[in-house]
Amino acid sequence: MMFDFPSRFREKISSLFESKAKEIPREGTAPDEIPDPTPLILDLPPADPDMDVLERYWLVPPFSYTNIYRRDPITFGYEVVEPRVTEKELIILEETFEHLKAMLIYDTARKRGELGVDPDLIKKVIRSFDPDMPDERVEILVYYLRRNFIGYGKLDPLMNDDRIEDITCNGPGVPIFLYHRRYANIQTNRVFDRDELNKFVLKLAQKADKQLSLSTPLIDAALPEGSRAQITYTDIVSSKGSSFTIRKFRADPMTPVDLIANHTYDLDLMAHIWLAVENRKSMIISGGTACGKTSTMNAVSFFIPPVAKIVSIEDTREIQLPHENWLAMRTRESTSVAGTGNVSMFHLLKTALRQRPEYIIVGEVRGEEAQTLFQAMNTGHTTYSTVHAGNVRETVNRLIHDPINVPVAMFNALDLVLVQSLLYDEGRGFRRCLSLNEIAVVDDGVRWEPLFTWDHRTDRFVRVYEQSAVFDYIAYRNGWSREQLEGTIALRRSALEDMVQAAPLSPAKVGQMIQEIMVQERE
């Protein structure tokens, strides 16, 4: 039986199809025809035999999934597949959306899952427009309503893929690109037009509780679930028009076990880092963009003793630790023209020094806060931070020259510099620690000695030191002989190996096992 639309529905049809058809796949059927219900099963539908599919998996089961395929010998494609809806369902979807929007009021930005819409209420509203709609079709409309109402619209399937590290839209009419943990840069089948993209970036800024306008066309924002967004509005800044880049972060933090399992580090290298962190040796992690510096800093922080007092300072909350005696602070950017109310990393670091922390973790140093960080090192605080630099020489040069200008004498308090990099092999990205180096000041100059290096020919980590000032001092402080020092490292290497073999382990479990080993060793 054909559904009799009210007159106000029919008046909206032409304009509605122009806007919503861009967001939701439609069946090529008449408004009174309903296709066969989509089976709600967890088995993926058959793949297109003409597509060279490399991998397929669910994004939001059982509604959306991805086909990762080879577009040509050197590039990949990322196809998002969602259920199609008929024109009639599209009208019902729009009316339900308007009805719910009139009922709910947003007060503050919420994390994914914190703001929910009662599915029974949604189904009741949908059935008020079409009482005879099959349950399977109702579930599909509920999916789209949740996607568009509290999610990220057509970007929502990508935001649900934990294997994606960042999502980039360079302008209207340009396919969205993403960086996949396994396949590196991939072009997707998602595209925004100009008006649609302008509306989307405004919604994105609203989710981050930020103001985006013609007078403020460029913002950096933290999304409710922790991802970081850089947004430009219209063509004032970006010549192509509005654009955005979203840096996604894992729901679970990276652990030392993950780094070893991914071959970013090996057991021996990580065991040395464990001993250094446990014995309060300060370290800077350097590397290029997207090489995993913050993830590594979070992972090695698992080695901090269980009851040590920790203060972390970041622009965007990324550090996640299993420790209870941990204060997490983040900067705040004021929306006032005068900048009143700004809380910078420099101010937070000065505040942290008054709290008597044993360990200070700083997300990244770029300016004057680096001098305060080194002052903290020189006053006995163990500190960890990251720096954008490709190797040890570049790291030192960045720190001692403008705009950071750390005095050379202060480098006596820095013990280790860890260098990490994002590398490529046949188009696929992988991360490796390039070297672990100890730092010293000799004849008014900063010197470094490698302890471990990565051999790119064999993809192995090579222990290159015979004597180490850092680890010899650890042995001296603990009253160990050379053999006892090597035995302590071997114990940690064996513990890490057991954890890797027992994987997968939750971050909480990894933290518990590491802390138990440190407590037992002291008894």
Short mmCIF file of C-alpha atoms in Angstrom, two decimals, residues 42 44 53-61 64-68 78-81 157-158 160-164 178 180-183 186:
data_model
loop_
_atom_site.label_atom_id
_atom_site.label_comp_id
_atom_site.label_asym_id
_atom_site.label_seq_id
_atom_site.Cartn_x
_atom_site.Cartn_y
_atom_site.Cartn_z
CA LEU A 42 27.83 -10.16 11.10
CA LEU A 44 30.20 -9.28 5.40
CA VAL A 53 40.16 -6.17 -2.35
CA LEU A 54 43.01 -6.41 0.17
CA GLU A 55 41.03 -6.28 3.40
CA ARG A 56 37.43 -5.88 4.56
CA TYR A 57 36.03 -5.30 8.04
CA TRP A 58 33.09 -3.82 9.88
CA LEU A 59 33.09 -0.19 10.97
CA VAL A 60 29.67 -0.09 12.67
CA PRO A 61 28.32 -3.65 12.49
CA SER A 64 28.70 -0.02 7.67
CA TYR A 65 31.94 -1.67 6.59
CA THR A 66 34.99 -0.87 4.49
CA ASN A 67 36.61 -2.41 1.44
CA ILE A 68 40.31 -1.60 1.22
CA TYR A 78 39.17 2.94 1.05
CA GLU A 79 35.50 2.36 0.23
CA VAL A 80 32.88 2.97 2.92
CA VAL A 81 29.73 0.91 2.32
CA PRO A 157 32.23 5.45 9.83
CA LEU A 158 35.82 6.70 9.56
CA ASN A 160 34.76 4.44 14.23
CA ASP A 161 37.78 2.82 12.54
CA ASP A 162 40.49 2.40 15.18
CA ARG A 163 43.04 1.61 12.46
CA ILE A 164 42.87 5.16 11.11
CA LEU A 178 43.21 9.11 5.57
CA HIS A 180 45.80 3.89 7.86
CA ARG A 181 48.03 2.08 10.35
CA ARG A 182 48.70 -0.67 7.81
CA TYR A 183 48.31 0.91 4.37
CA ILE A 186 44.59 6.10 1.24
#
